[in-house]
mmCIF file of C-alpha atoms and ligand atoms in Angstrom:
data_model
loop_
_atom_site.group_PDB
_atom_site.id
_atom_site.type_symbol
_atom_site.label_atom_id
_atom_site.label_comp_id
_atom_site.label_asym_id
_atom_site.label_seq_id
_atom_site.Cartn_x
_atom_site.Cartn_y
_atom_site.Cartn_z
ATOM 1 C CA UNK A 1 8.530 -7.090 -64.093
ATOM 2 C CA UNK A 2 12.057 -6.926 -65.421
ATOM 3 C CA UNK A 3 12.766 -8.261 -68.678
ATOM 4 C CA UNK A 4 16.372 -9.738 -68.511
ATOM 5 C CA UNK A 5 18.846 -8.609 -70.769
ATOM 6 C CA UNK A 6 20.596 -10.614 -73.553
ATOM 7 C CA UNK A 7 24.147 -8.797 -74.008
ATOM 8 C CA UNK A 8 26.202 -9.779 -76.818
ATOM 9 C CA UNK A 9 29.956 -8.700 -77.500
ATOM 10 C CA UNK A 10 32.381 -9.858 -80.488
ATOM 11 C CA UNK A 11 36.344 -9.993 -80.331
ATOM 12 C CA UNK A 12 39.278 -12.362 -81.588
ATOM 13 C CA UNK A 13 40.525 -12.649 -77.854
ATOM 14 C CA UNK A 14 43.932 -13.696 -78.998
ATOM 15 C CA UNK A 15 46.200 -13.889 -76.148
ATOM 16 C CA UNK A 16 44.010 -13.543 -73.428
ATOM 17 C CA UNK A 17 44.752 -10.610 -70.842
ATOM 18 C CA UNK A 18 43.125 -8.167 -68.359
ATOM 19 C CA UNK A 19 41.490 -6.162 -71.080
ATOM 20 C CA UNK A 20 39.489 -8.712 -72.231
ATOM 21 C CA UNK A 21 38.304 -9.728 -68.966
ATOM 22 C CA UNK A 22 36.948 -6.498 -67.538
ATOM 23 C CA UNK A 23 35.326 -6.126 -70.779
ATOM 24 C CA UNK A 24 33.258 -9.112 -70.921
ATOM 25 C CA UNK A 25 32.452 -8.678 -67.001
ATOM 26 C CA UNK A 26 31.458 -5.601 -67.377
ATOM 27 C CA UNK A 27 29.761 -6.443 -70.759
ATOM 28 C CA UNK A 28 27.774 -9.061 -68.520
ATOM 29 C CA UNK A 29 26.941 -6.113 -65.587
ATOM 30 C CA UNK A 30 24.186 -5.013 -68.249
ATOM 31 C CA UNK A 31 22.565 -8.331 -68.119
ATOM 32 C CA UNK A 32 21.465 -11.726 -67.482
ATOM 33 C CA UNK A 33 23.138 -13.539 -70.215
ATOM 34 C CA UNK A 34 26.153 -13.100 -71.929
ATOM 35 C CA UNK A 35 26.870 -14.400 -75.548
ATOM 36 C CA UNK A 36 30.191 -13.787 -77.045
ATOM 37 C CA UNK A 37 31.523 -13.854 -81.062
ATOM 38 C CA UNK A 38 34.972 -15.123 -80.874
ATOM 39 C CA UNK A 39 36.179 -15.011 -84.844
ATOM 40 C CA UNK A 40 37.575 -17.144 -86.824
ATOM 41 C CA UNK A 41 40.928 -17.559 -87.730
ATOM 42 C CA UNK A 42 40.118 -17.578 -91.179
ATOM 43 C CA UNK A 43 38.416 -13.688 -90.405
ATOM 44 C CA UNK A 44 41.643 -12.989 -88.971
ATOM 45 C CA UNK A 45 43.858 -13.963 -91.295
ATOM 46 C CA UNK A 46 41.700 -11.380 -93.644
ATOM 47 C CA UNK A 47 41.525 -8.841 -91.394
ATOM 48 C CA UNK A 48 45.207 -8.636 -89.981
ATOM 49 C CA UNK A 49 46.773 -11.147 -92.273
ATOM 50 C CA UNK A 50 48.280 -13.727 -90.079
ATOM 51 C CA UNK A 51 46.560 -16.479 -88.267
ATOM 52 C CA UNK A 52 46.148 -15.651 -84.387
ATOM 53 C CA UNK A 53 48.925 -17.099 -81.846
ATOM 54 C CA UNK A 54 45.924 -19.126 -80.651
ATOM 55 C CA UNK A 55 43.838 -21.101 -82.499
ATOM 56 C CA UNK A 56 39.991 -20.637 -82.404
ATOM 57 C CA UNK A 57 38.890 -23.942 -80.350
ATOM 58 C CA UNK A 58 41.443 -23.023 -78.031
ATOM 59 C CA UNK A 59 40.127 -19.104 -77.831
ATOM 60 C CA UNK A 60 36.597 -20.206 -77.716
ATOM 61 C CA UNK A 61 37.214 -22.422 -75.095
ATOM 62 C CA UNK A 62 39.363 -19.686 -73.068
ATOM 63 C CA UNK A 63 36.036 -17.456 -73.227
ATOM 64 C CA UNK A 64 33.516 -19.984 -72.527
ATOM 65 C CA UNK A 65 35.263 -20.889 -69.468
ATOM 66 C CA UNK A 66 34.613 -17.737 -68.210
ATOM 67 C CA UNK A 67 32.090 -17.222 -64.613
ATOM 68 C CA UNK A 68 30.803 -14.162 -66.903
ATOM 69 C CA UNK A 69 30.303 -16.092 -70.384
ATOM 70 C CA UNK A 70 26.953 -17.792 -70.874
ATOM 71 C CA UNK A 71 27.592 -19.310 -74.642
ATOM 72 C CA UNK A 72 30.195 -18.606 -77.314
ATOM 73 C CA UNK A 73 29.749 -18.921 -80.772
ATOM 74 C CA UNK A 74 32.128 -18.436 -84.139
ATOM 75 C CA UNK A 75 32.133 -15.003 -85.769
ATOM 76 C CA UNK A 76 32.883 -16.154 -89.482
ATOM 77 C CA UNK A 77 32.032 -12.716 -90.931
ATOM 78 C CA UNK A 78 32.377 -9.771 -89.800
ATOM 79 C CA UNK A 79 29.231 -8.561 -92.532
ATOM 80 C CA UNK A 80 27.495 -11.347 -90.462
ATOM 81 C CA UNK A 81 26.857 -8.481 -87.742
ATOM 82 C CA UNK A 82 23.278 -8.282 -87.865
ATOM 83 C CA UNK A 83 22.088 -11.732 -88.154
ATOM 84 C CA UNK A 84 24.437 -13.089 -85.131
ATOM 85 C CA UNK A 85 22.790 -9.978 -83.119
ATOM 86 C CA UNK A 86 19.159 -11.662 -84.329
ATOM 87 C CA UNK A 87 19.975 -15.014 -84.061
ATOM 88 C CA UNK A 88 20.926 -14.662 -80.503
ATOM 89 C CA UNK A 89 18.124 -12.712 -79.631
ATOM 90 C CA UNK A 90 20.228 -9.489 -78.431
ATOM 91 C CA UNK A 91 19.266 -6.223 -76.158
ATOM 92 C CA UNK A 92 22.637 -4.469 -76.281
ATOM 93 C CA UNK A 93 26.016 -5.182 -78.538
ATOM 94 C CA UNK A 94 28.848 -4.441 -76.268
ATOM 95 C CA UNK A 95 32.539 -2.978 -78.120
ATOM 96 C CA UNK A 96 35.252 -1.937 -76.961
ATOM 97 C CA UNK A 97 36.061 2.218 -77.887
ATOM 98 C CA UNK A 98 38.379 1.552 -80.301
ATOM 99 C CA UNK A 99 35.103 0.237 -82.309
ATOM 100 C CA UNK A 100 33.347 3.744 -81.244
ATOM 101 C CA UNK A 101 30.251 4.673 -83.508
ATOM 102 C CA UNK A 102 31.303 1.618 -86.091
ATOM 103 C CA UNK A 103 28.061 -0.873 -85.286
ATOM 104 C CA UNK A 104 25.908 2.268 -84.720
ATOM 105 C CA UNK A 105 24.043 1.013 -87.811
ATOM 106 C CA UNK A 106 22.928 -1.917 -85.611
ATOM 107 C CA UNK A 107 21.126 0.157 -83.177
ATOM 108 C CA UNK A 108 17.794 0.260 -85.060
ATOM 109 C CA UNK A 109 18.025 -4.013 -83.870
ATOM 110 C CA UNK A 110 19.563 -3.459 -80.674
ATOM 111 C CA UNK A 111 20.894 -0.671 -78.176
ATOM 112 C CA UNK A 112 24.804 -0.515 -78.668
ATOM 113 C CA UNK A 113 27.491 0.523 -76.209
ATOM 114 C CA UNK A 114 30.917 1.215 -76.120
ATOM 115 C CA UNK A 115 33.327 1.028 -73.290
ATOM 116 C CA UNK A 116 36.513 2.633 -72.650
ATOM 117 C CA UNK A 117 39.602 0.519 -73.348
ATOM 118 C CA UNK A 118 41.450 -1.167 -70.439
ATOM 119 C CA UNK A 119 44.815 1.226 -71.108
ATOM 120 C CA UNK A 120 48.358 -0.149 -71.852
ATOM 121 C CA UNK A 121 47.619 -3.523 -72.805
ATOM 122 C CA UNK A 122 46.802 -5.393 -76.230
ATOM 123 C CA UNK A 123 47.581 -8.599 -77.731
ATOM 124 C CA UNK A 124 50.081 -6.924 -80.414
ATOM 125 C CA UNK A 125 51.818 -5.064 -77.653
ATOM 126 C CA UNK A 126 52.268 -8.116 -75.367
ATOM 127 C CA UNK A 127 53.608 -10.216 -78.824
ATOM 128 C CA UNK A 128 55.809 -7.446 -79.558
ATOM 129 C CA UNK A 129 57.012 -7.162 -75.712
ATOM 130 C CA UNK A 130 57.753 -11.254 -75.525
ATOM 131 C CA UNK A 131 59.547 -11.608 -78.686
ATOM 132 C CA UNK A 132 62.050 -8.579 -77.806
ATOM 133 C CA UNK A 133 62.273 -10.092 -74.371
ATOM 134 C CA UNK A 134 63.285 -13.628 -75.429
ATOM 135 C CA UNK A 135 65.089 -12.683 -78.724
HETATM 136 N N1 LIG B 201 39.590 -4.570 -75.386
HETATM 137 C C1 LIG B 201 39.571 -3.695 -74.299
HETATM 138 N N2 LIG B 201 40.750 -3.279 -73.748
HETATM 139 C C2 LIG B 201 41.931 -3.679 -74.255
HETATM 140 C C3 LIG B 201 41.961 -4.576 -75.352
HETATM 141 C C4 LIG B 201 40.759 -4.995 -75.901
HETATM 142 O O1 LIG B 201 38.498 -3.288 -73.807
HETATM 143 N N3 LIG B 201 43.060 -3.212 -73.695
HETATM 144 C C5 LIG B 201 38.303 -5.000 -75.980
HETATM 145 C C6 LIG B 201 38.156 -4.567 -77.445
HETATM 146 O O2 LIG B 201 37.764 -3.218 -77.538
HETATM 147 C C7 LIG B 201 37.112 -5.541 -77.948
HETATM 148 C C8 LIG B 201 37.396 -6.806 -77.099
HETATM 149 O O3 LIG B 201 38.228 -6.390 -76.002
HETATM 150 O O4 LIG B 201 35.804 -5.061 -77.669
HETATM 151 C C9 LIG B 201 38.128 -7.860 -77.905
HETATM 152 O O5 LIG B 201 39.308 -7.273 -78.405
HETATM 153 P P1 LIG B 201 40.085 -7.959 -79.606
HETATM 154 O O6 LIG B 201 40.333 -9.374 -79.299
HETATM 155 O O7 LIG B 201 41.232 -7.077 -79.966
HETATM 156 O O8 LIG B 201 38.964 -7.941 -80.736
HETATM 157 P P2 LIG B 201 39.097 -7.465 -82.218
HETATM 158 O O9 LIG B 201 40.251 -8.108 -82.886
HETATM 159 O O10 LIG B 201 38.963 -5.980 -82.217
HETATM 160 O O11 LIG B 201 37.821 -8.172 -82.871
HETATM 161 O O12 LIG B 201 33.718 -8.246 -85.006
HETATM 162 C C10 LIG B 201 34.656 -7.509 -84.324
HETATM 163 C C11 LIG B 201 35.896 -8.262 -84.093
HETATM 164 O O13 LIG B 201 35.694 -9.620 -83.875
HETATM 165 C C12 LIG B 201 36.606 -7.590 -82.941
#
């Protein structure tokens, strides 16, 4: 018998387009259920330095809502990697290319893919594209 997979996938999700969609669907192709990291905006304002256009309930709620999302949780760390991917009982971490061969440490816990990025979108380029539209 089949064992169904548990895929999980991280991501701030800020400004929700296209890319992140065919991501998590095809993130969820590889199994039954599909948990999904959404950080914080504390995380983010460390990592990028500003706070994300949209706050985390409101991003975690965005994802959740999803046909292809089975449960969300916070990603508070990013050093936090390996114990979300235990915790939640993970087969395969799911990133994005631009995250190519960064969580390969992880794959002595779980198998870990990458997929191509959806090309010519991202949140930065669709903040960048409305505030020289309306300025
Ligand atoms: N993505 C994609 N195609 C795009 C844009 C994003 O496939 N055109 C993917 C990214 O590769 C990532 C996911 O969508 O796997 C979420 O992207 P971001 O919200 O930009 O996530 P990021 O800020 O990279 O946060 O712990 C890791 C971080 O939480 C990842």
């Amino acid at each position: 018998m089949e064992v169904l997979k548990r895929i999980i996938t991280f991501g701030t999700f800020d400004v929700f387009h296209i890319g992140h969609v065919n991501i998590l669907e095809r993130a969820k192709e590889l199994g039954a259920y599909l948990v999904v990291g959404v950080s914080s905006d504390a995380l983010n304002i460390s990592k990028k330095g500003r706070p994300p256009i949209y706050n985390q309930d409101d991003r975690m709620k965005i994802v959740e809502s999803l046909h292809c999302v089975d449960e969300v949780f916070l990603e508070e760390s990013l050093e936090l990697k390996g114990q979300y991917i235990r915790q939640y009982d993970a087969d395969i971490l799911v990133m994005g290319n631009d995250w190519e061969g960064k969580f390969d440490c992880f794959s002595n816990i779980c198998k870990v893919q990458y997929f191509s990025r959806t090309e010519g979108i991202s949140t930065s380029k669709i903040i960048k594209q409305v505030a020289l539209d309306f300025s």
